[in-house]
Amino acid sequence: MKKHHSVLNQRQGKLSPDILSIGEKILSGHRLNDKDALLLFEKAPVSYLGSIANRIRISRHGKVTYFNRNFHIEPTNICVFDCKFCSYSRELKKQSEGWTLTEAEMLAQVDAYTGKAETEVHIVGGVHPKMGLEFFGNLLAKIKEKRPDLHIKGYTAVELEYMIRKAGKSYREGLAYLKEKGLDSLPGGGAEIFDPEIRKQICADKCNANQWLDIHRTVHQLDMKSNATILYGHIESYKHRISHMEALRQLQDETGGFNAFIPLKFRNGDNQMSDIDEVNLIEDAKMFSMARIYLDNFPHIKAYWPMIGRETAQLLQDFGVNDLDGTIDDTTKIYSMAGAEEQHPVMNTSEIVALIKSSGHSPVERDSLYHELRDYSDNKAGVVL
Ligand code: V47
Ligand code: SF4
């Protein structure tokens, strides 16, 4: 990448020498340390971070942006926990305001996709004391019986830590059991911010950082992949974001089991943190760029468009993002309830292809493990054939 350095310098005009030298170190392949990461977060212009993140993105993925076709099952919004940022869950004591699907209702949702092109189901919800390990094991087995071809990405580490602990099993036993029943991979939710002080203030009662990391480590040791997230833009500082990413980078060095990192922007609609302003687009672009730069061992940086909005997601492709989730058929309520732009997040394949193309990127449909299924870049109209 050496030949790019002088171009980068000229384009950036007056940048302090320390920022410039960090940029050059990164582009010549050095891993970003925490001290330099803090300096970049605090002092580097977003355009500079974006140009570095984009160079890394291009060197790994060219202009390709992946998407996959998935649908969500949200088994319940009843939750034993009380995360202050959550607009979705209803506490156990207010069960009458919540919903809980039966096994038959969830299987009917799977049936609705018979013969359709969706390759993945994402199962995620609240933590209901009556929906235990065995209940979910049986559900997985029945989904697989119907649709052996469907990849099941299911249950955050928070849901798993609770159901496995209640079943009196070790993480290894519980996760091996779910794998045997049909679980293919884990989504990245529940990570929030690992720092114990911040965690105490925003989600005191659910699994802690070490438990989250142990569950993902065990999943990787069992030969399954997972994702990771960060909830940014609330009461945390840049230091907390960096130490969060540091823990993830270390685990990825150890196991190589993470596929994607997904920065989740805090949305302030209808929750106990509604008095906190949401961060602006500049902060979003900085967060995604820093994720691409810092997490040098994560292959994919994903934007979850139902939450961040489709135009922002489109723009973030120039700030490190190479993956957009998903072609969700209006099956998620988590973000519309938190005040995200997308009240009814539906994007069919033609629309997502058009969105990726219109910013000069190349849409490629992937499966859940990032095998390429179809390259749409020559399909000028973005028509689903
Ligand atoms: O853990 C809850 C977040 C997560 C709010 O792995 C909020 O492919 C912002 O993790 N503002 C669940 N965020 C969703 C999730 C996810 C989504 C899409 C893809 C994948 C994947 C994972 O939603 C929770 C929490 O961090 N969340 N409330 C809120 N008000
Ligand atoms: Fe429950 Fe998840 Fe909401 Fe926390 S974020 S209250 S664990 S549903």
Tab-separated table of C-alpha atoms and ligand atoms in Angstrom:
chain	number	residue	atom	x	y	z
A	1	MET	CA	0.000	0.000	0.000
A	2	LYS	CA	3.081	2.254	0.145
A	3	LYS	CA	2.345	4.158	-3.032
A	4	HIS	CA	-0.770	5.629	-1.440
A	5	HIS	CA	0.998	7.457	1.353
A	6	SER	CA	1.910	10.622	-0.429
A	7	VAL	CA	-1.554	10.878	-1.945
A	8	LEU	CA	-3.056	10.535	1.504
A	9	ASN	CA	-0.820	13.261	2.887
A	10	GLN	CA	-1.498	15.714	0.064
A	11	ARG	CA	-5.221	15.216	0.252
A	12	GLN	CA	-5.363	15.737	3.988
A	13	GLY	CA	-3.690	19.131	3.949
A	14	LYS	CA	-2.656	20.273	7.411
A	15	LEU	CA	-2.713	17.327	9.736
A	16	SER	CA	-0.645	17.094	12.863
A	17	PRO	CA	2.511	15.022	12.372
A	18	ASP	CA	1.478	12.503	15.037
A	19	ILE	CA	-1.827	11.776	13.289
A	20	LEU	CA	-0.081	11.489	9.928
A	21	SER	CA	2.535	9.116	11.272
A	22	ILE	CA	-0.137	6.870	12.825
A	23	GLY	CA	-1.919	6.775	9.459
A	24	GLU	CA	1.286	5.809	7.710
A	25	LYS	CA	2.019	3.088	10.242
A	26	ILE	CA	-1.432	1.597	9.705
A	27	LEU	CA	-1.147	1.690	5.932
A	28	SER	CA	2.203	-0.047	6.053
A	29	GLY	CA	0.559	-2.914	7.903
A	30	HIS	CA	1.185	-2.144	11.583
A	31	ARG	CA	-1.458	-2.986	14.097
A	32	LEU	CA	-3.014	0.046	15.790
A	33	ASN	CA	-2.242	0.249	19.518
A	34	ASP	CA	-4.661	1.634	22.088
A	35	LYS	CA	-2.825	4.907	22.666
A	36	ASP	CA	-2.797	5.722	18.951
A	37	ALA	CA	-6.389	4.592	18.601
A	38	LEU	CA	-7.422	7.122	21.241
A	39	LEU	CA	-5.532	9.875	19.475
A	40	LEU	CA	-7.280	9.026	16.199
A	41	PHE	CA	-10.729	8.932	17.812
A	42	GLU	CA	-10.112	12.272	19.534
A	43	LYS	CA	-8.133	14.252	16.976
A	44	ALA	CA	-8.304	12.793	13.460
A	45	PRO	CA	-10.811	14.296	11.015
A	46	VAL	CA	-13.475	11.869	9.912
A	47	SER	CA	-12.346	12.249	6.278
A	48	TYR	CA	-8.875	11.019	7.247
A	49	LEU	CA	-10.211	8.042	9.184
A	50	GLY	CA	-12.543	7.280	6.288
A	51	SER	CA	-9.760	7.356	3.724
A	52	ILE	CA	-7.679	4.900	5.759
A	53	ALA	CA	-10.640	2.625	6.504
A	54	ASN	CA	-11.655	2.656	2.866
A	55	ARG	CA	-8.150	1.741	1.704
A	56	ILE	CA	-8.178	-1.253	4.039
A	57	ARG	CA	-11.664	-2.200	2.866
A	58	ILE	CA	-10.638	-1.973	-0.797
A	59	SER	CA	-7.470	-3.994	-0.216
A	60	ARG	CA	-9.506	-6.812	1.383
A	61	HIS	CA	-12.775	-6.755	-0.524
A	62	GLY	CA	-12.398	-4.387	-3.450
A	63	LYS	CA	-15.754	-2.704	-4.065
A	64	VAL	CA	-17.744	-5.800	-3.102
A	65	THR	CA	-20.507	-5.318	-0.557
A	66	TYR	CA	-22.121	-8.488	0.701
A	67	PHE	CA	-25.719	-8.992	1.684
A	68	ASN	CA	-27.683	-12.061	2.641
A	69	ARG	CA	-31.320	-13.002	2.523
A	70	ASN	CA	-32.627	-13.642	5.991
A	71	PHE	CA	-35.668	-13.397	8.184
A	72	HIS	CA	-36.030	-12.999	11.930
A	73	ILE	CA	-37.899	-14.963	14.532
A	74	GLU	CA	-38.359	-13.079	17.793
A	75	PRO	CA	-39.719	-15.672	20.239
A	76	THR	CA	-40.701	-13.195	22.977
A	77	ASN	CA	-40.222	-9.652	24.195
A	78	ILE	CA	-40.631	-10.654	27.822
A	79	CYS	CA	-37.284	-10.353	29.557
A	80	VAL	CA	-35.975	-11.083	33.034
A	81	PHE	CA	-33.324	-8.397	32.558
A	82	ASP	CA	-33.639	-4.647	32.680
A	83	CYS	CA	-31.229	-3.034	30.214
A	84	LYS	CA	-31.703	0.709	30.405
A	85	PHE	CA	-31.328	1.192	26.635
A	86	CYS	CA	-33.851	-1.448	25.656
A	87	SER	CA	-37.098	-0.240	24.102
A	88	TYR	CA	-38.126	-3.679	23.082
A	89	SER	CA	-38.499	-5.817	26.149
A	90	ARG	CA	-41.322	-5.926	28.643
A	91	GLU	CA	-40.369	-6.884	32.171
A	92	LEU	CA	-41.593	-10.164	33.510
A	93	LYS	CA	-43.992	-8.366	35.838
A	94	LYS	CA	-45.676	-6.609	32.915
A	95	GLN	CA	-46.229	-9.771	30.903
A	96	SER	CA	-49.644	-8.625	29.714
A	97	GLU	CA	-47.946	-5.956	27.529
A	98	GLY	CA	-45.620	-8.445	25.881
A	99	TRP	CA	-45.838	-11.304	23.431
A	100	THR	CA	-44.569	-14.859	23.563
A	101	LEU	CA	-44.796	-17.108	20.545
A	102	THR	CA	-45.570	-20.789	20.832
A	103	GLU	CA	-43.397	-23.360	19.133
A	104	ALA	CA	-46.155	-23.898	16.558
A	105	GLU	CA	-46.275	-20.155	15.769
A	106	MET	CA	-42.521	-20.025	15.235
A	107	LEU	CA	-42.591	-23.097	13.018
A	108	ALA	CA	-45.406	-21.484	11.018
A	109	GLN	CA	-43.086	-18.504	10.439
A	110	VAL	CA	-40.498	-20.903	9.041
A	111	ASP	CA	-43.159	-22.538	6.852
A	112	ALA	CA	-43.997	-19.138	5.386
A	113	TYR	CA	-40.527	-19.123	3.772
A	114	THR	CA	-40.819	-22.538	2.135
A	115	GLY	CA	-39.730	-22.318	-1.471
A	116	LYS	CA	-38.351	-18.777	-1.009
A	117	ALA	CA	-34.755	-17.703	-1.442
A	118	GLU	CA	-33.943	-16.832	2.190
A	119	THR	CA	-30.863	-18.770	3.331
A	120	GLU	CA	-30.792	-17.788	7.003
A	121	VAL	CA	-33.062	-17.407	9.994
A	122	HIS	CA	-31.918	-15.115	12.804
A	123	ILE	CA	-33.496	-16.027	16.147
A	124	VAL	CA	-33.187	-13.378	18.863
A	125	GLY	CA	-35.415	-12.086	21.629
A	126	GLY	CA	-35.938	-11.379	25.288
A	127	VAL	CA	-34.914	-13.788	28.036
A	128	HIS	CA	-38.042	-15.619	29.155
A	129	PRO	CA	-37.658	-17.902	32.203
A	130	LYS	CA	-39.991	-20.502	30.737
A	131	MET	CA	-38.170	-20.792	27.413
A	132	GLY	CA	-35.237	-22.937	28.442
A	133	LEU	CA	-32.428	-24.884	26.834
A	134	GLU	CA	-34.590	-27.870	26.025
A	135	PHE	CA	-37.391	-25.762	24.571
A	136	PHE	CA	-34.946	-24.067	22.203
A	137	GLY	CA	-33.134	-27.335	21.447
A	138	ASN	CA	-36.422	-28.881	20.341
A	139	LEU	CA	-37.293	-25.804	18.294
A	140	LEU	CA	-33.939	-25.941	16.484
A	141	ALA	CA	-34.394	-29.641	15.700
A	142	LYS	CA	-37.885	-29.029	14.293
A	143	ILE	CA	-36.718	-26.119	12.134
A	144	LYS	CA	-33.885	-28.256	10.758
A	145	GLU	CA	-36.273	-31.123	10.097
A	146	LYS	CA	-38.371	-28.813	7.926
A	147	ARG	CA	-35.532	-26.854	6.365
A	148	PRO	CA	-32.146	-28.601	6.596
A	149	ASP	CA	-30.814	-26.038	4.118
A	150	LEU	CA	-31.617	-23.039	6.320
A	151	HIS	CA	-28.696	-21.658	8.371
A	152	ILE	CA	-29.793	-20.970	11.944
A	153	LYS	CA	-28.021	-17.994	13.493
A	154	GLY	CA	-29.492	-17.889	16.932
A	155	TYR	CA	-29.414	-16.594	20.491
A	156	THR	CA	-27.175	-13.914	21.891
A	157	ALA	CA	-24.627	-14.821	24.549
A	158	VAL	CA	-27.031	-13.183	27.031
A	159	GLU	CA	-29.848	-15.589	26.195
A	160	LEU	CA	-27.416	-18.524	26.147
A	161	GLU	CA	-25.717	-17.692	29.436
A	162	TYR	CA	-29.134	-17.633	31.133
A	163	MET	CA	-30.600	-20.783	29.581
A	164	ILE	CA	-27.430	-22.853	30.021
A	165	ARG	CA	-26.922	-21.752	33.624
A	166	LYS	CA	-30.547	-22.543	34.459
A	167	ALA	CA	-30.164	-25.988	32.910
A	168	GLY	CA	-27.192	-26.626	35.226
A	169	LYS	CA	-24.794	-27.293	32.343
A	170	SER	CA	-21.352	-25.959	31.455
A	171	TYR	CA	-21.126	-23.619	28.455
A	172	ARG	CA	-19.461	-26.397	26.506
A	173	GLU	CA	-22.211	-28.904	27.293
A	174	GLY	CA	-25.030	-26.468	26.595
A	175	LEU	CA	-23.572	-25.180	23.343
A	176	ALA	CA	-22.620	-28.649	22.094
A	177	TYR	CA	-26.220	-29.728	22.771
A	178	LEU	CA	-27.641	-26.793	20.783
A	179	LYS	CA	-25.187	-27.437	17.958
A	180	GLU	CA	-26.263	-31.041	17.785
A	181	LYS	CA	-29.900	-29.899	17.613
A	182	GLY	CA	-29.218	-27.586	14.684
A	183	LEU	CA	-27.642	-24.317	15.829
A	184	ASP	CA	-25.175	-23.148	13.162
A	185	SER	CA	-23.803	-19.832	14.434
A	186	LEU	CA	-24.278	-17.031	16.957
A	187	PRO	CA	-25.304	-13.418	16.384
A	188	GLY	CA	-23.242	-10.728	18.061
A	189	GLY	CA	-25.801	-9.155	20.375
A	190	GLY	CA	-25.523	-8.586	24.098
A	191	ALA	CA	-21.937	-7.325	24.020
A	192	GLU	CA	-22.972	-3.669	24.551
A	193	ILE	CA	-19.882	-2.182	26.263
A	194	PHE	CA	-17.607	-4.558	28.142
A	195	ASP	CA	-16.275	-2.018	30.651
A	196	PRO	CA	-17.689	-3.059	34.073
A	197	GLU	CA	-18.473	0.496	35.213
A	198	ILE	CA	-20.480	1.337	32.105
A	199	ARG	CA	-22.098	-2.097	32.088
A	200	LYS	CA	-23.204	-1.544	35.685
A	201	GLN	CA	-25.015	1.610	34.621
A	202	ILE	CA	-26.685	0.412	31.427
A	203	CYS	CA	-27.214	-3.342	31.856
A	204	ALA	CA	-26.215	-4.372	35.375
A	205	ASP	CA	-28.058	-7.632	35.659
A	206	LYS	CA	-27.209	-9.581	32.509
A	207	CYS	CA	-24.090	-11.561	31.600
A	208	ASN	CA	-20.811	-9.756	32.119
A	209	ALA	CA	-17.979	-9.256	29.634
A	210	ASN	CA	-16.068	-12.380	30.614
A	211	GLN	CA	-19.151	-14.537	30.309
A	212	TRP	CA	-19.951	-13.034	26.891
A	213	LEU	CA	-16.385	-13.684	25.731
A	214	ASP	CA	-16.301	-17.212	27.225
A	215	ILE	CA	-19.471	-18.176	25.392
A	216	HIS	CA	-18.089	-16.953	22.066
A	217	ARG	CA	-14.731	-18.640	22.760
A	218	THR	CA	-16.527	-21.938	23.424
A	219	VAL	CA	-18.641	-21.537	20.279
A	220	HIS	CA	-15.464	-21.078	18.251
A	221	GLN	CA	-13.831	-24.092	19.910
A	222	LEU	CA	-16.881	-26.103	18.856
A	223	ASP	CA	-16.173	-25.036	15.302
A	224	MET	CA	-19.012	-22.580	14.919
A	225	LYS	CA	-18.714	-18.967	13.828
A	226	SER	CA	-20.143	-15.907	15.550
A	227	ASN	CA	-20.448	-12.135	15.246
A	228	ALA	CA	-19.652	-9.361	17.691
A	229	THR	CA	-21.289	-5.998	18.355
A	230	ILE	CA	-20.717	-2.790	20.274
A	231	LEU	CA	-23.467	-0.463	21.465
A	232	TYR	CA	-21.993	3.010	20.944
A	233	GLY	CA	-23.076	6.607	21.336
A	234	HIS	CA	-24.521	6.787	24.873
A	235	ILE	CA	-22.544	7.280	28.123
A	236	GLU	CA	-19.382	5.486	27.054
A	237	SER	CA	-16.131	7.243	26.142
A	238	TYR	CA	-13.737	6.540	23.276
A	239	LYS	CA	-11.524	4.686	25.785
A	240	HIS	CA	-14.360	2.285	26.545
A	241	ARG	CA	-14.921	1.662	22.828
A	242	ILE	CA	-11.225	0.881	22.397
A	243	SER	CA	-11.007	-1.492	25.359
A	244	HIS	CA	-14.138	-3.235	24.045
A	245	MET	CA	-12.548	-3.726	20.633
A	246	GLU	CA	-9.285	-4.782	22.256
A	247	ALA	CA	-10.993	-7.695	24.038
A	248	LEU	CA	-12.560	-8.758	20.746
A	249	ARG	CA	-9.300	-8.445	18.799
A	250	GLN	CA	-7.547	-10.615	21.390
A	251	LEU	CA	-10.191	-13.316	21.242
A	252	GLN	CA	-10.117	-13.247	17.465
A	253	ASP	CA	-6.305	-13.695	17.561
A	254	GLU	CA	-6.889	-16.715	19.754
A	255	THR	CA	-9.731	-18.427	17.849
A	256	GLY	CA	-10.315	-16.766	14.460
A	257	GLY	CA	-14.000	-17.556	14.964
A	258	PHE	CA	-15.592	-14.148	14.410
A	259	ASN	CA	-17.079	-13.320	11.039
A	260	ALA	CA	-18.414	-9.798	11.387
A	261	PHE	CA	-18.270	-6.831	13.718
A	262	ILE	CA	-21.448	-4.763	13.852
A	263	PRO	CA	-21.393	-1.349	15.531
A	264	LEU	CA	-24.916	-0.693	16.848
A	265	LYS	CA	-25.794	2.940	17.294
A	266	PHE	CA	-27.693	3.717	20.496
A	267	ARG	CA	-31.231	4.868	19.661
A	268	ASN	CA	-33.078	6.816	22.323
A	269	GLY	CA	-36.745	6.155	21.542
A	270	ASP	CA	-38.927	4.998	24.410
A	271	ASN	CA	-36.374	3.598	26.825
A	272	GLN	CA	-34.835	4.494	30.192
A	273	MET	CA	-32.006	6.386	28.500
A	274	SER	CA	-34.239	8.577	26.341
A	275	ASP	CA	-32.742	11.729	27.871
A	276	ILE	CA	-29.413	10.982	26.137
A	277	ASP	CA	-29.035	12.559	22.695
A	278	GLU	CA	-28.159	10.297	19.803
A	279	VAL	CA	-24.777	10.860	18.164
A	280	ASN	CA	-24.574	12.376	14.695
A	281	LEU	CA	-23.491	10.996	11.340
A	282	ILE	CA	-19.871	12.104	11.841
A	283	GLU	CA	-19.664	9.957	14.959
A	284	ASP	CA	-21.204	7.025	13.083
A	285	ALA	CA	-18.604	7.346	10.326
A	286	LYS	CA	-15.801	7.589	12.914
A	287	MET	CA	-17.020	4.511	14.778
A	288	PHE	CA	-17.260	2.372	11.651
A	289	SER	CA	-13.904	3.606	10.312
A	290	MET	CA	-12.183	2.899	13.620
A	291	ALA	CA	-13.745	-0.558	13.736
A	292	ARG	CA	-12.279	-1.339	10.302
A	293	ILE	CA	-8.878	0.068	11.258
A	294	TYR	CA	-8.590	-1.346	14.784
A	295	LEU	CA	-10.090	-4.790	14.165
A	296	ASP	CA	-7.489	-5.840	11.620
A	297	ASN	CA	-8.333	-9.512	12.169
A	298	PHE	CA	-12.096	-9.206	11.568
A	299	PRO	CA	-12.872	-9.946	7.937
A	300	HIS	CA	-16.234	-8.152	7.807
A	301	ILE	CA	-17.628	-4.887	9.135
A	302	LYS	CA	-21.381	-4.931	8.894
A	303	ALA	CA	-23.971	-2.171	8.936
A	304	TYR	CA	-27.376	-3.196	10.192
A	305	TRP	CA	-29.498	-0.875	8.080
A	306	PRO	CA	-32.870	-1.280	9.856
A	307	MET	CA	-31.260	0.423	12.824
A	308	ILE	CA	-28.904	2.951	11.337
A	309	GLY	CA	-31.064	3.847	8.327
A	310	ARG	CA	-30.550	2.826	4.734
A	311	GLU	CA	-28.877	6.040	3.531
A	312	THR	CA	-26.352	6.031	6.373
A	313	ALA	CA	-25.677	2.350	5.739
A	314	GLN	CA	-25.104	3.185	2.074
A	315	LEU	CA	-22.656	5.950	2.951
A	316	LEU	CA	-20.773	3.793	5.457
A	317	GLN	CA	-19.610	1.567	2.621
A	318	ASP	CA	-16.969	4.269	2.126
A	319	PHE	CA	-16.060	4.122	5.830
A	320	GLY	CA	-15.068	0.476	6.159
A	321	VAL	CA	-18.379	-1.351	5.731
A	322	ASN	CA	-18.389	-4.333	3.331
A	323	ASP	CA	-21.552	-6.078	4.479
A	324	LEU	CA	-25.175	-4.991	4.785
A	325	ASP	CA	-27.741	-6.903	6.804
A	326	GLY	CA	-30.126	-7.939	5.325
A	327	THR	CA	-33.206	-8.396	3.167
A	328	ILE	CA	-35.300	-8.540	6.299
A	329	ASP	CA	-38.926	-8.984	5.502
A	330	ASP	CA	-40.278	-6.739	8.269
A	331	THR	CA	-39.697	-9.479	10.831
A	332	THR	CA	-37.799	-7.474	13.429
A	333	LYS	CA	-39.295	-5.115	15.978
A	334	ILE	CA	-36.196	-4.395	18.051
A	335	TYR	CA	-35.178	-1.208	16.278
A	336	SER	CA	-38.477	0.219	15.165
A	337	MET	CA	-39.398	0.213	18.858
A	338	ALA	CA	-36.201	2.081	19.722
A	339	GLY	CA	-36.999	4.979	17.395
A	340	ALA	CA	-34.906	3.974	14.391
A	341	GLU	CA	-35.792	5.543	11.032
A	342	GLU	CA	-37.037	2.245	9.748
A	343	GLN	CA	-40.439	1.651	11.271
A	344	HIS	CA	-41.035	-1.244	8.893
A	345	PRO	CA	-37.665	-2.522	7.808
A	346	VAL	CA	-38.253	-4.257	4.519
A	347	MET	CA	-35.845	-4.230	1.631
A	348	ASN	CA	-36.263	-6.744	-1.133
A	349	THR	CA	-33.294	-8.011	-3.072
A	350	SER	CA	-33.765	-5.599	-5.970
A	351	GLU	CA	-33.761	-2.683	-3.561
A	352	ILE	CA	-30.660	-3.742	-1.672
A	353	VAL	CA	-28.846	-4.440	-4.948
A	354	ALA	CA	-29.825	-0.981	-6.220
A	355	LEU	CA	-28.753	0.673	-2.973
A	356	ILE	CA	-25.306	-0.935	-3.091
A	357	LYS	CA	-24.859	-0.195	-6.789
A	358	SER	CA	-25.928	3.394	-6.711
A	359	SER	CA	-22.971	4.234	-4.474
A	360	GLY	CA	-20.545	2.561	-6.876
A	361	HIS	CA	-20.198	-0.738	-5.025
A	362	SER	CA	-20.653	-4.293	-6.248
A	363	PRO	CA	-23.486	-6.255	-4.652
A	364	VAL	CA	-22.753	-9.902	-3.936
A	365	GLU	CA	-25.204	-12.208	-2.235
A	366	ARG	CA	-23.517	-14.414	0.347
A	367	ASP	CA	-24.563	-17.262	2.581
A	368	SER	CA	-24.163	-17.072	6.347
A	369	LEU	CA	-20.539	-18.234	6.177
A	370	TYR	CA	-19.635	-15.720	3.455
A	371	HIS	CA	-19.552	-18.119	0.540
A	372	GLU	CA	-20.463	-16.090	-2.507
A	373	LEU	CA	-23.806	-17.151	-3.968
A	374	ARG	CA	-24.340	-14.577	-6.662
A	375	ASP	CA	-22.638	-11.518	-8.061
A	376	TYR	CA	-25.148	-8.858	-9.061
A	377	SER	CA	-22.672	-6.315	-10.325
A	378	ASP	CA	-23.466	-7.012	-13.977
A	379	ASN	CA	-27.158	-7.085	-13.425
A	380	LYS	CA	-27.526	-3.413	-14.284
A	381	ALA	CA	-31.168	-3.063	-13.406
A	382	GLY	CA	-30.684	-4.832	-10.108
A	383	VAL	CA	-33.541	-7.073	-11.125
A	384	VAL	CA	-33.914	-10.327	-9.244
A	385	LEU	CA	-33.724	-13.015	-11.893
B	1	V47	O1	-27.761	-6.678	22.109
B	1	V47	C1	-31.173	-2.921	22.036
B	1	V47	C2	-29.144	-3.729	20.697
B	1	V47	C3	-28.880	-5.898	20.098
B	1	V47	C4	-31.126	-0.801	21.507
B	1	V47	O2	-25.009	-10.717	14.668
B	1	V47	C5	-30.109	-1.457	20.805
B	1	V47	O3	-25.745	-10.595	12.640
B	1	V47	C6	-29.496	0.519	19.827
B	1	V47	O4	-27.220	-7.878	18.165
B	1	V47	N1	-30.436	1.226	20.480
B	1	V47	C7	-29.562	-7.089	19.417
B	1	V47	N2	-29.305	-0.798	19.962
B	1	V47	C8	-29.410	-7.040	17.892
B	1	V47	C9	-28.118	-7.634	17.386
B	1	V47	C10	-27.902	-7.933	15.951
B	1	V47	C11	-28.660	-7.291	14.990
B	1	V47	C12	-28.432	-7.610	13.643
B	1	V47	C13	-27.494	-8.544	13.254
B	1	V47	C14	-26.765	-9.190	14.232
B	1	V47	C15	-25.775	-10.238	13.835
B	1	V47	C16	-26.944	-8.874	15.597
B	1	V47	O5	-29.649	-4.734	19.852
B	1	V47	C17	-28.769	-5.905	21.592
B	1	V47	C18	-28.479	-4.448	21.856
B	1	V47	O6	-27.097	-4.191	21.754
B	1	V47	N3	-30.154	-2.753	21.161
B	1	V47	N4	-31.783	-1.714	22.240
B	1	V47	C19	-31.268	0.614	21.326
B	1	V47	N5	-32.182	1.340	21.979
B	2	SF4	FE1	-33.564	-8.177	27.660
B	2	SF4	FE2	-31.938	-8.002	25.531
B	2	SF4	FE3	-33.625	-5.975	26.120
B	2	SF4	FE4	-31.539	-6.465	27.704
B	2	SF4	S1	-31.434	-5.816	25.505
B	2	SF4	S2	-33.654	-6.072	28.392
B	2	SF4	S3	-31.375	-8.677	27.608
B	2	SF4	S4	-34.214	-8.037	25.488
